[in-house]
Amino acid sequence: MPSESAPAIVARGLSRRFGAVRAVDSVDLTVARAQVYGFLGPNGSGKSTTIRMLCGLLLPSGGAIEVLGYKIPQQAEPLKRRIGYMTQKFSLYDDLSVRENLEFVAAVHELPPAHARRRVEALLARHRLAELHAQLAGTLSGGEKQRLALAAAVLHEPELLLLDEPTSAVDPQSRREFWDALFALVDAGTTILVSTHYMDEAERCHRLAILDHGRLVADGAPRELAEALPGVVLLIDCDNPRRAQETLANERGVEATAQIGASLRVLAAADAATRARIDAALQRAGIAARIAPTRPNLEDVFVAATRRRPRAEAPPP
Amino acid sequence: MNLRRLWSIVVKELRQLRRDRLTFAMIVGIPTMQLLLFGYAINLDVRHLDAAVLDQARTAQSRELVVTVAQSGVLDFRHAPRTPQELAALLRAGAISAALVIPPDFERRLAEGDRPPLQLVVDGSDQVVQQAARQLAALPLAALRYPAQPAPAGNVEIVNFYNPERRAPVNTVPGLIGVILTMTMVLFTAMAIVRERERGNLEFLIATPVSPAELTLGKVLPFVGIGLIQVSVVLLLGVAIFRVPIRGSLLDVYLASLVFIVASLALGVFLSTLARTQFQAMQMAFFTFLPQILLSGFMFPYAGMPRPAQWLAEIFPMTHFVRLIRGILLRAATLAELWPELAALGAFGAVLLGVSILRTRKRLD
Ligand SMILES: Nc1ncnc2c1ncn2[C@@H]1O[C@H](COP(=O)(O)OP(=O)(O)OP(=O)(O)O)[C@@H](O)[C@H]1O
Ligand SMILES: [Mg+2]
């Protein structure tokens, strides 16, 4: 019997190849219970592949997984009763109505009929789907589809929710509501693994893993990660941030630059020599600038972690 | 296997079907269209062939003969070439498919009876025309002999037991039930399952406790109902329009159809485990469909096929179904008498369904 205090997910050396591509490369994960754990990573970094392996839908090429105490992929079937999985692409039936979709999911999870009816009604109300109950799922808007998909994923009250980019087509207001719903679930003891491209969402996770080219490049609480960022973030105010960016792009010690409105945000090595080179380069280019260090945010962490790291090619089999 | 879950999949499937206008229309549309097409078009009683007559005898008797042949309705004499060369040209150009040639010494040949008094030239490049020629050869020319004498009795008398009027629909319509079911059942299931995979529904489904057997059977069961509806449509129209007899028991008809439907669905499910896209599924369905139509005995007689083709035909569900349904509808045979065919169908369905369920993995790779 899996113990209740053990982490919800433990993965060691998790890898998956597709031909020569290492979609996931030796990832170690530990996800504590009743937390929101975020997966942040650019396109193709292996977020979906990792989530699929965690629920037993894809076989790992290497590594060991334990989810809710079940060895995966060997014990994937009993696990499936206790998890809810929301796929990246809408995967409910376009040609069934909102209610019919939920009724179907309830039956698939063997909810007793009376209980199923109550659950469906409650979820329709909670996720603002009551008025849409008779509408075909295929005709819902992006945000409505996502509310329906979440309702379907939590219908059987799973202990663990795996959400693959659940808010990718959703406006900021709806995203906030979506996250409120997630935290309500966490309060009730649910563990949530969620992948995202959005920094503001990553910021809200209890803990965060940054994936890049299949590798885990950072793992920790969002604030810890920001504080532990090697290097400094400089905010450069000047008349022509674009020229300043071109000037600094190839300077040694400059990790990344990004224009934010009228200023340039520069991620650079923390040593004095780098700072001196930046000052000198701007002067040479005749750019009058005010330079001030600023607090690193998660985006800086993300940029620092994911920049210029070529994907490791697997040796030919 | 959880029955409630199985039932929920069936209900879901039926709800989707109800909204899929095209499929819904095909359920009744395909049988009706096919029945009318095949029923009227595949008509082996050929009539009104374009023909020529080359009368080299030009006697009262030869003219009488031409009238008799024309009255049979098989040949329409549209040309009267004067030389054999002219006749050959007409034949080559496709202007005529048959020609009656009456030799100059027609009356002497008729009287002596040692050489054939007539020649029927036919376009051998067309199978149907050859069939017609055989019909003509049976015309009672002996009655033309002069002086009249009784026609010699044939050595063998042919007694047509189950289709005395030799009406083609009586032979085609029963087999047509098999054609229609093969077409729709295999195609519908294969496409329906692959569609679920293509649209991404499967990724959600396999992350739930649903089992491969529930998934497969839930897909198949609604189509069993649809198949039985199609059988009823074809039977109804066949009886009403083409006066096809139902001589055996109706229950046997439905039982045989049921087993055949399951076998066809199993083939569809199996194809769906091989196909990646709906288009591939469709191609595969047609790939299995053609040999079944050609070799099952529906179109060409099984007995006339070379051995390897016969062995192949024995594998196809349609071969067994054509035998079953003709037996029950036309010969009033019972299922008990035809049990080997039924067993073959059952075995085909069970094996393919089993293999398909085994091949259905709850995984994406
Ligand atoms: N079935 C597959 N066959 C071959 N390659 C695959 C397959 N699935 C994923 N990949 C590859 O593995 C890598 C990781 O893909 P994955 O879908 O896990 O990325 P992701 O982080 O979810 O990206 P996104 O943010 O765009 O959804 C990509 O390079 C992708 O092309
Ligand atoms: Mg993805």
XYZ file of C-alpha atoms and ligand atoms in Angstrom:
714
model
C 0.000 0.000 0.000
C 1.543 3.321 -1.027
C 2.190 5.536 1.950
C 0.397 8.880 2.111
C 3.342 11.008 3.138
C 5.701 9.820 0.410
C 6.113 12.156 -2.570
C 3.408 11.897 -5.218
C 5.942 11.498 -8.008
C 9.504 10.261 -7.936
C 11.397 9.831 -11.193
C 15.069 8.999 -11.529
C 17.092 9.179 -14.708
C 13.922 9.372 -16.767
C 14.750 9.277 -20.491
C 12.908 8.860 -23.729
C 14.257 8.750 -27.231
C 12.429 9.117 -30.512
C 14.907 7.764 -33.019
C 17.979 9.931 -32.636
C 16.159 12.613 -30.643
C 16.455 12.566 -26.879
C 13.075 14.059 -26.094
C 13.664 13.521 -22.363
C 17.180 13.076 -21.070
C 17.989 11.760 -17.556
C 15.401 13.793 -15.695
C 15.176 13.477 -11.898
C 11.928 14.686 -10.374
C 10.405 14.712 -6.942
C 6.916 16.133 -6.553
C 5.605 16.512 -3.008
C 1.929 15.976 -2.256
C -0.679 18.738 -2.144
C 1.447 21.129 -4.155
C 1.381 22.742 -7.542
C 4.493 21.658 -9.365
C 5.238 23.532 -12.575
C 6.930 22.395 -15.752
C 8.388 25.334 -17.610
C 10.137 24.914 -20.920
C 10.221 26.085 -24.511
C 8.488 24.205 -27.340
C 9.855 20.743 -27.819
C 11.629 20.667 -24.466
C 9.969 17.397 -23.481
C 7.169 18.529 -21.162
C 4.412 16.518 -22.813
C 6.650 13.490 -23.268
C 7.540 13.519 -19.553
C 3.903 13.835 -18.488
C 2.894 10.995 -20.806
C 5.568 8.751 -19.325
C 4.418 9.626 -15.805
C 0.906 8.379 -16.543
C 2.124 5.301 -18.358
C 1.057 6.319 -21.859
C 4.596 6.233 -23.203
C 7.292 3.742 -22.299
C 10.479 5.336 -20.993
C 13.714 4.379 -22.753
C 15.409 4.486 -19.381
C 14.994 5.415 -15.739
C 12.587 4.563 -12.948
C 9.219 6.111 -12.117
C 7.026 5.825 -9.068
C 3.725 7.674 -9.029
C 1.493 7.542 -5.938
C 3.556 4.522 -4.939
C 2.927 2.621 -8.166
C 5.819 1.497 -10.315
C 5.294 2.888 -13.801
C 4.871 1.585 -16.458
C 4.314 -1.853 -14.835
C 1.479 -0.722 -12.536
C -0.012 1.927 -14.789
C -3.527 0.442 -14.772
C -4.294 0.796 -11.056
C -2.718 4.259 -11.188
C -5.192 5.372 -13.846
C -8.056 5.236 -11.353
C -6.319 7.780 -9.183
C -5.045 10.353 -11.643
C -6.664 12.936 -13.882
C -4.894 13.818 -17.097
C -5.677 16.873 -19.168
C -4.074 16.562 -22.580
C -2.427 19.500 -24.310
C -4.809 19.206 -27.249
C -8.522 19.081 -26.411
C -9.292 15.381 -26.325
C -12.942 15.170 -25.315
C -15.557 14.523 -27.983
C -16.365 17.483 -30.236
C -19.640 15.891 -31.263
C -20.928 15.291 -27.751
C -22.493 18.025 -25.659
C -20.787 19.375 -22.544
C -23.023 17.320 -20.302
C -22.744 14.165 -22.412
C -18.967 14.394 -22.274
C -18.997 14.653 -18.500
C -21.544 11.836 -18.160
C -19.358 9.660 -20.335
C -16.238 10.391 -18.284
C -18.170 9.656 -15.087
C -19.275 6.275 -16.428
C -15.782 5.416 -17.640
C -14.547 6.014 -14.106
C -17.347 3.835 -12.719
C -18.916 6.531 -10.578
C -22.220 5.206 -9.186
C -25.060 6.816 -11.197
C -26.484 8.944 -8.386
C -23.056 10.180 -7.366
C -22.170 10.824 -11.009
C -25.246 13.005 -11.486
C -24.388 15.091 -8.431
C -20.754 15.438 -9.501
C -21.668 16.497 -13.028
C -24.105 19.133 -11.725
C -21.555 20.434 -9.213
C -18.805 20.675 -11.814
C -21.079 22.339 -14.382
C -21.825 24.997 -11.778
C -18.292 25.396 -10.464
C -16.690 25.744 -13.874
C -19.391 28.052 -15.282
C -20.567 25.462 -17.752
C -24.167 25.186 -16.571
C -25.520 27.422 -19.332
C -23.467 25.622 -21.941
C -24.476 22.157 -20.805
C -26.316 21.284 -24.040
C -23.789 22.840 -26.398
C -21.581 20.551 -28.486
C -18.039 20.602 -27.134
C -16.641 21.273 -30.602
C -18.410 24.625 -30.723
C -17.070 25.889 -27.371
C -14.538 28.711 -27.244
C -10.944 27.903 -26.300
C -11.407 28.944 -22.699
C -14.697 27.078 -22.363
C -13.107 23.952 -23.759
C -10.383 24.186 -21.180
C -12.883 24.580 -18.359
C -14.677 21.487 -19.641
C -11.430 19.544 -19.913
C -10.489 20.453 -16.351
C -13.938 19.478 -15.111
C -13.547 16.127 -16.872
C -10.073 15.590 -15.416
C -11.216 16.200 -11.829
C -14.585 14.456 -12.112
C -13.507 11.323 -10.265
C -11.652 13.342 -7.607
C -8.169 12.108 -8.452
C -5.293 12.457 -6.015
C -2.969 13.601 -8.741
C -3.734 15.911 -11.629
C -1.460 16.129 -14.642
C -2.261 19.194 -16.705
C -0.453 19.713 -19.992
C -0.549 23.415 -20.889
C -4.079 23.803 -19.593
C -4.276 27.559 -20.218
C -2.687 27.876 -23.627
C -5.772 29.385 -25.277
C -7.157 31.343 -22.382
C -7.400 35.082 -21.666
C -5.691 36.464 -18.519
C -8.930 36.807 -16.561
C -9.919 33.197 -17.246
C -6.401 32.057 -16.475
C -6.644 33.640 -13.067
C -9.930 31.859 -12.430
C -8.393 28.630 -13.639
C -5.577 28.957 -11.150
C -7.978 29.785 -8.345
C -9.663 26.490 -9.141
C -6.307 24.714 -9.017
C -5.466 26.123 -5.601
C -8.865 25.096 -4.303
C -8.028 21.550 -5.372
C -4.624 21.709 -3.715
C -6.293 22.852 -0.494
C -8.382 19.705 -0.707
C -5.178 17.665 -0.879
C -4.740 17.181 -4.616
C -1.264 17.178 -6.099
C -0.988 19.042 -9.381
C 1.658 18.846 -12.056
C 1.151 21.564 -14.633
C 3.155 22.492 -17.701
C 3.138 26.032 -18.984
C 4.816 28.641 -21.144
C 3.660 31.543 -18.973
C 5.987 33.137 -16.441
C 3.176 34.492 -14.305
C 1.803 30.978 -13.980
C 5.229 29.521 -13.237
C 5.581 32.183 -10.552
C 2.509 30.826 -8.786
C 3.747 27.229 -8.521
C 5.017 25.915 -5.204
C 7.891 24.391 -7.034
C 9.144 24.555 -10.562
C 11.204 22.505 -12.962
C 12.665 24.106 -16.057
C 13.160 21.746 -18.962
C 15.300 22.496 -21.954
C 16.015 20.117 -24.806
C 14.848 17.253 -22.662
C 17.069 18.060 -19.719
C 16.135 19.393 -16.311
C 18.068 22.648 -16.108
C 16.573 24.119 -12.946
C 14.429 22.818 -10.124
C 13.219 24.681 -7.049
C 10.770 27.196 -5.619
C 10.365 30.176 -7.994
C 11.868 32.662 -5.512
C 14.803 30.361 -4.708
C 15.524 30.014 -8.383
C 15.487 33.784 -8.881
C 17.726 34.366 -5.910
C 20.145 31.665 -6.936
C 20.495 33.104 -10.417
C 24.171 33.257 -11.264
C 24.938 36.774 -12.569
C 23.133 40.074 -12.378
C 20.251 41.666 -14.181
C 20.887 45.203 -15.416
C 18.201 47.573 -16.540
C 19.617 49.968 -19.150
C 17.618 53.107 -19.805
C 18.594 54.890 -22.998
C 17.201 56.647 -26.088
C 17.860 53.791 -28.450
C 17.509 50.447 -26.696
C 17.630 48.591 -29.991
C 21.063 49.921 -30.837
C 22.201 49.236 -27.323
C 21.032 45.666 -27.735
C 22.991 45.261 -30.979
C 26.042 46.745 -29.323
C 25.958 44.420 -26.340
C 24.820 41.255 -28.047
C 28.252 39.809 -28.620
C 29.999 41.251 -25.590
C 31.706 38.636 -23.427
C 29.880 38.075 -20.143
C 26.531 39.210 -21.534
C 24.210 36.215 -21.325
C 21.035 37.606 -22.788
C 19.356 40.876 -23.689
C 15.727 41.752 -24.077
C 14.076 45.049 -24.886
C 11.329 45.984 -22.454
C 9.604 49.098 -23.769
C 12.131 51.968 -23.646
C 14.724 50.039 -21.692
C 16.960 47.078 -22.200
C 17.117 44.204 -19.750
C 20.526 42.575 -19.684
C 21.494 39.354 -17.996
C 25.212 39.420 -17.364
C 27.976 37.817 -15.370
C 28.283 39.329 -11.897
C 31.996 40.226 -12.072
C 33.268 43.801 -12.249
C 35.132 43.216 -15.519
C 31.913 42.428 -17.371
C 30.288 45.557 -15.982
C 33.269 47.610 -17.155
C 33.082 46.075 -20.636
C 29.391 46.961 -20.875
C 30.023 50.569 -19.857
C 32.897 50.838 -22.324
C 30.956 49.297 -25.207
C 28.034 51.658 -24.744
C 30.374 54.629 -24.532
C 32.184 53.581 -27.690
C 28.877 53.388 -29.488
C 27.969 56.838 -28.227
C 24.908 55.688 -26.300
C 24.152 57.683 -23.194
C 22.609 55.265 -20.753
C 21.572 54.933 -17.126
C 22.443 51.495 -15.847
C 20.881 50.077 -12.681
C 20.957 46.556 -11.270
C 17.507 45.117 -10.692
C 15.979 42.071 -8.986
C 16.053 38.978 -11.160
C 12.649 37.599 -12.045
C 11.616 34.178 -13.243
C 11.944 35.145 -16.867
C 15.628 35.906 -16.263
C 15.980 32.500 -14.661
C 14.254 30.921 -17.628
C 16.402 32.752 -20.152
C 19.596 31.945 -18.275
C 18.655 28.290 -17.969
C 17.517 27.665 -21.520
C 19.786 29.741 -23.695
C 22.141 28.219 -26.216
C 22.232 24.698 -24.995
C 22.319 22.381 -27.972
C 20.290 19.191 -27.787
C 22.447 16.184 -27.143
C 22.172 13.762 -30.027
C 21.791 10.143 -29.089
C 24.409 7.860 -30.602
C 22.955 5.836 -33.457
C 21.407 2.631 -32.107
C -14.917 -6.173 -18.369
C -17.276 -3.697 -16.779
C -20.748 -3.767 -18.311
C -21.713 -0.257 -17.276
C -18.558 1.112 -18.842
C -19.146 -0.928 -21.984
C -22.680 0.405 -22.145
C -21.483 3.991 -21.695
C -19.180 3.581 -24.675
C -22.047 2.182 -26.742
C -24.270 5.113 -25.765
C -21.520 7.580 -26.600
C -21.045 5.902 -29.967
C -24.771 6.056 -30.747
C -24.941 9.721 -29.773
C -22.055 10.497 -32.089
C -23.629 8.498 -34.884
C -26.888 10.359 -34.534
C -25.044 13.619 -35.164
C -22.967 12.284 -38.027
C -25.406 13.006 -40.837
C -23.222 11.523 -43.547
C -22.780 8.164 -41.850
C -26.403 8.171 -40.894
C -27.454 8.746 -44.488
C -25.088 6.031 -45.652
C -26.654 3.475 -43.344
C -29.859 3.496 -45.359
C -28.609 5.192 -48.526
C -25.895 2.711 -49.443
C -28.107 -0.393 -49.268
C -30.902 1.240 -51.224
C -28.646 2.607 -53.923
C -26.647 -0.571 -54.274
C -29.703 -2.729 -54.388
C -31.279 -0.713 -57.177
C -28.009 -0.452 -59.090
C -27.081 -4.096 -58.879
C -30.619 -5.353 -59.080
C -31.316 -3.615 -62.371
C -27.840 -3.477 -63.876
C -26.612 -6.997 -63.264
C -29.094 -8.592 -65.534
C -27.783 -11.643 -67.299
C -30.891 -12.077 -69.434
C -29.368 -10.063 -72.223
C -31.812 -8.554 -74.679
C -31.710 -6.188 -77.631
C -28.147 -6.720 -78.730
C -27.226 -4.697 -81.811
C -26.922 -7.248 -84.589
C -26.682 -7.765 -88.331
C -28.061 -10.404 -90.590
C -26.256 -11.677 -93.679
C -28.825 -13.662 -95.597
C -27.065 -15.420 -98.451
C -29.923 -17.846 -99.112
C -32.694 -15.291 -99.678
C -35.510 -17.856 -99.611
C -38.905 -17.687 -97.975
C -37.674 -19.996 -95.276
C -34.563 -17.972 -94.489
C -36.681 -14.814 -94.204
C -39.041 -16.673 -91.884
C -36.066 -17.649 -89.762
C -34.863 -14.057 -89.467
C -38.316 -13.009 -88.274
C -38.377 -15.800 -85.689
C -34.990 -14.812 -84.296
C -35.924 -11.136 -84.241
C -39.098 -12.007 -82.329
C -37.072 -13.645 -79.584
C -35.959 -10.087 -78.693
C -32.386 -11.103 -78.070
C -31.069 -9.588 -81.296
C -32.077 -6.330 -82.922
C -31.173 -6.550 -86.590
C -29.970 -3.062 -87.450
C -27.683 -3.871 -90.345
C -27.864 -6.077 -93.415
C -24.356 -6.302 -94.840
C -24.029 -7.886 -98.265
C -20.669 -9.580 -97.861
C -18.860 -11.359 -95.023
C -16.193 -8.604 -95.251
C -18.761 -5.905 -94.558
C -20.026 -7.911 -91.632
C -16.537 -8.311 -90.174
C -16.007 -4.549 -90.465
C -19.210 -3.841 -88.531
C -18.188 -6.261 -85.828
C -14.695 -4.794 -85.530
C -16.035 -1.242 -85.302
C -18.290 -2.299 -82.452
C -21.434 -1.339 -84.392
C -22.834 -4.797 -83.769
C -22.097 -7.473 -81.195
C -23.643 -10.394 -83.023
C -24.585 -11.429 -86.513
C -26.687 -14.137 -87.993
C -25.208 -15.680 -91.121
C -27.445 -17.785 -93.344
C -25.401 -19.738 -95.912
C -26.548 -19.939 -99.587
C -27.297 -23.676 -99.225
C -29.356 -23.102 -96.091
C -32.343 -25.208 -97.174
C -30.239 -28.156 -98.237
C -28.300 -28.139 -94.973
C -31.562 -27.949 -93.105
C -33.000 -30.876 -94.952
C -29.945 -33.102 -94.741
C -29.169 -32.127 -91.183
C -25.498 -33.146 -91.418
C -23.996 -29.663 -91.222
C -25.122 -26.713 -89.123
C -27.593 -24.752 -91.190
C -26.801 -21.445 -89.492
C -23.902 -19.471 -88.139
C -24.118 -17.055 -85.251
C -21.099 -14.783 -85.201
C -20.541 -13.109 -81.832
C -18.181 -10.559 -80.398
C -16.125 -12.779 -78.112
C -14.489 -9.797 -76.457
C -17.658 -9.330 -74.433
C -18.573 -12.013 -71.967
C -22.190 -11.033 -71.765
C -22.619 -11.429 -75.506
C -21.344 -14.973 -75.354
C -23.946 -15.671 -72.739
C -26.609 -14.382 -75.105
C -25.311 -16.578 -77.882
C -25.931 -19.619 -75.739
C -29.496 -18.467 -75.236
C -29.961 -18.201 -78.995
C -28.437 -21.572 -79.700
C -31.313 -23.048 -77.764
C -33.892 -21.599 -80.141
C -36.123 -24.362 -81.600
C -34.810 -24.185 -85.130
C -35.881 -27.742 -85.708
C -39.397 -26.446 -86.126
C -38.226 -24.827 -89.325
C -37.291 -28.104 -90.909
C -39.109 -29.032 -93.981
C -41.063 -31.234 -93.979
C -41.957 -30.787 -90.316
C -40.763 -33.529 -88.076
C -40.667 -33.858 -84.309
C -37.719 -32.184 -82.612
C -35.232 -34.670 -81.223
C -35.288 -34.741 -77.425
C -32.090 -33.569 -75.710
C -30.046 -36.085 -73.861
C -30.256 -34.146 -70.636
C -33.235 -32.281 -69.383
C -32.379 -29.290 -67.226
C -34.739 -28.753 -64.333
C -34.259 -25.383 -62.685
C -35.218 -25.934 -59.081
C -34.956 -22.638 -57.278
C -35.130 -20.023 -59.998
C -37.302 -21.503 -62.748
C -37.840 -18.152 -64.436
C -34.083 -17.607 -64.357
C -34.478 -14.063 -63.031
C -31.126 -12.505 -62.221
C -32.167 -10.537 -59.112
C -33.112 -13.784 -57.418
C -29.432 -14.716 -57.604
C -27.901 -11.291 -57.037
C -29.985 -9.782 -54.255
C -29.160 -12.346 -51.548
C -25.448 -11.977 -52.266
C -25.936 -8.241 -52.351
C -26.731 -8.291 -48.644
C -23.191 -9.585 -48.203
C -21.692 -6.940 -50.481
C -23.432 -4.104 -48.697
C -22.582 -5.353 -45.230
C -18.946 -5.910 -46.173
C -18.649 -2.434 -47.590
C -20.278 -0.556 -44.767
C -19.316 -2.616 -41.727
C -15.591 -2.866 -42.456
C -15.317 0.749 -43.519
C -17.420 2.246 -40.717
C -15.620 0.513 -37.859
C -12.129 0.961 -39.221
C -12.742 4.661 -39.818
C -14.543 5.230 -36.531
C -11.701 3.787 -34.485
C -8.932 5.513 -36.412
C -10.864 8.786 -36.247
C -10.854 8.575 -32.465
C -7.099 8.180 -32.553
C -6.603 10.961 -35.117
C -8.685 13.449 -33.155
C -6.719 12.760 -29.974
C -9.687 11.287 -28.056
C -7.715 8.119 -27.525
C -5.024 9.845 -25.492
C -7.657 10.881 -23.011
C -9.369 7.473 -23.044
C -6.264 5.392 -22.425
C -5.412 7.493 -19.390
C -8.636 6.189 -17.769
C -9.340 2.694 -16.392
C -11.148 1.635 -19.597
C -9.950 -1.755 -20.918
C -9.026 -2.632 -24.513
C -11.879 -5.155 -24.673
C -14.428 -2.562 -23.530
C -13.009 -0.070 -25.989
C -13.232 -2.495 -28.909
C -16.596 -4.067 -28.118
C -18.124 -0.696 -27.304
C -17.201 0.453 -30.801
C -18.454 -2.697 -32.489
C -21.824 -3.219 -30.786
C -23.655 -0.184 -32.219
C -22.610 -1.233 -35.695
C -24.140 -4.664 -35.161
C -27.488 -2.914 -34.795
C -26.825 -0.838 -37.882
C -25.881 -3.929 -39.858
C -29.155 -5.611 -38.928
C -31.056 -2.518 -40.035
C -29.289 -2.704 -43.386
C -30.160 -6.373 -43.752
C -33.795 -5.475 -43.184
C -33.694 -2.662 -45.746
C -32.217 -4.917 -48.436
C -34.596 -7.766 -47.667
C -37.588 -5.469 -47.708
C -36.675 -3.836 -51.001
C -35.531 -7.140 -52.483
C -38.865 -8.747 -51.757
C -40.948 -5.710 -52.709
C -39.167 -4.679 -55.905
C -37.459 -7.794 -57.199
C -39.781 -10.438 -55.768
C -36.863 -12.258 -54.162
C -38.281 -15.192 -52.218
C -37.597 -15.826 -48.552
C -38.040 -19.580 -48.528
C -36.090 -20.420 -45.374
C -36.680 -19.163 -41.856
C -36.360 -15.428 -41.278
C -34.687 -16.129 -37.954
C -31.980 -18.090 -39.760
C -31.496 -15.180 -42.163
C -30.919 -12.812 -39.265
C -28.716 -15.225 -37.340
C -26.473 -15.795 -40.351
C -26.372 -12.057 -40.993
C -25.515 -11.381 -37.360
C -22.521 -13.689 -37.414
C -21.410 -12.234 -40.731
C -21.765 -8.689 -39.391
C -19.590 -9.544 -36.414
C -16.982 -11.100 -38.711
C -16.954 -8.011 -40.932
C -16.740 -5.687 -37.938
C -13.854 -7.742 -36.609
C -12.084 -7.237 -39.919
C -12.707 -3.497 -39.630
C -11.371 -3.397 -36.087
C -8.320 -5.345 -37.182
C -7.633 -2.923 -40.034
C -7.933 -0.046 -37.583
C -5.050 -1.487 -35.589
C -2.905 -1.312 -38.741
C -3.971 2.056 -40.162
C -2.594 5.338 -38.902
C -4.973 7.690 -40.702
C -8.602 7.527 -41.756
C -7.477 7.610 -45.370
C -5.276 4.558 -44.846
C -8.164 2.808 -43.126
C -10.347 3.517 -46.139
C -7.736 2.223 -48.564
C -7.296 -0.951 -46.566
C -11.038 -1.496 -46.408
C -11.280 -1.285 -50.193
C -8.282 -3.545 -50.526
C -10.123 -6.298 -48.661
C -13.409 -5.479 -50.317
C -12.482 -6.154 -53.945
C -11.217 -9.737 -53.630
C -14.197 -10.553 -51.449
C -16.632 -9.367 -54.116
C -14.731 -11.083 -56.918
C -13.940 -14.404 -55.282
C -16.875 -14.953 -52.954
C -19.048 -16.480 -55.644
C -21.241 -13.393 -55.706
C -20.035 -12.322 -59.160
C -18.303 -15.339 -60.650
C -19.049 -18.960 -59.899
C -16.808 -20.404 -57.216
C -16.588 -23.726 -59.065
C -14.987 -22.060 -62.070
C -12.134 -20.486 -60.115
C -8.619 -21.925 -60.038
C -7.638 -23.808 -56.881
C -5.525 -21.088 -55.199
C -8.346 -18.582 -55.707
C -10.734 -21.036 -54.105
C -8.468 -21.461 -51.082
C -8.245 -17.708 -50.761
C -11.998 -17.414 -51.097
C -12.465 -19.863 -48.220
C -10.791 -17.349 -45.904
C -13.136 -14.508 -46.787
C -16.245 -14.117 -44.654
C -18.281 -13.096 -47.663
C -17.764 -16.436 -49.425
C -19.390 -18.239 -46.522
C -22.114 -15.677 -46.180
C -23.060 -15.844 -49.865
C -23.475 -19.602 -49.501
C -25.460 -19.208 -46.303
C -27.820 -16.537 -47.505
C -28.484 -18.132 -50.897
C -29.077 -21.403 -49.153
C -31.539 -19.986 -46.670
C -33.379 -17.545 -48.913
C -33.579 -19.615 -52.113
C -33.228 -23.250 -51.121
C -34.981 -23.070 -47.756
C -31.914 -24.619 -46.183
C -31.635 -24.448 -42.405
C -28.657 -23.229 -40.418
C -28.254 -26.747 -39.091
C -27.616 -27.949 -42.638
C -25.216 -25.101 -43.358
C -23.379 -25.151 -40.046
C -19.824 -25.421 -41.498
C -20.278 -22.049 -43.196
C -21.594 -20.493 -40.015
C -18.728 -21.975 -38.012
C -16.190 -20.588 -40.488
C -17.698 -17.118 -40.151
C -17.745 -17.358 -36.380
C -14.144 -18.498 -36.250
C -13.043 -15.678 -38.550
C -14.767 -13.093 -36.351
C -13.540 -14.511 -33.063
C -9.922 -14.777 -34.183
C -9.720 -11.285 -35.661
C -11.526 -9.697 -32.746
C -9.227 -11.472 -30.298
C -6.109 -10.465 -32.191
C -7.341 -6.878 -32.384
C -8.009 -6.679 -28.659
C -4.545 -8.080 -27.997
C -3.073 -5.545 -30.371
C -4.873 -2.676 -28.667
C -2.391 -1.313 -26.176
C -3.230 1.465 -23.829
C -0.163 3.326 -24.994
C 0.744 5.964 -27.528
C 3.898 4.245 -28.819
N 5.738 10.508 -31.092
C 6.871 11.192 -31.353
N 7.682 10.791 -32.345
C 8.818 11.455 -32.621
N 9.248 12.528 -31.951
C 8.474 12.981 -30.937
C 7.246 12.340 -30.596
N 6.701 13.005 -29.562
C 7.540 14.015 -29.269
N 8.615 14.017 -30.097
C 9.741 14.960 -30.061
O 10.200 15.042 -28.736
C 10.503 16.366 -28.392
C 9.738 16.770 -27.170
O 8.372 16.877 -27.495
P 7.265 17.290 -26.426
O 5.946 17.201 -27.099
O 7.456 16.483 -25.195
O 7.616 18.806 -26.155
P 6.820 19.878 -25.283
O 7.743 20.390 -24.272
O 5.552 19.332 -24.812
O 6.566 21.016 -26.382
P 5.324 22.030 -26.521
O 5.529 23.112 -25.556
O 5.459 22.523 -27.927
O 4.099 21.244 -26.285
C 10.210 17.209 -29.625
O 11.431 17.435 -30.298
C 9.303 16.354 -30.441
O 9.516 16.589 -31.805
Mg 3.625 19.689 -25.130
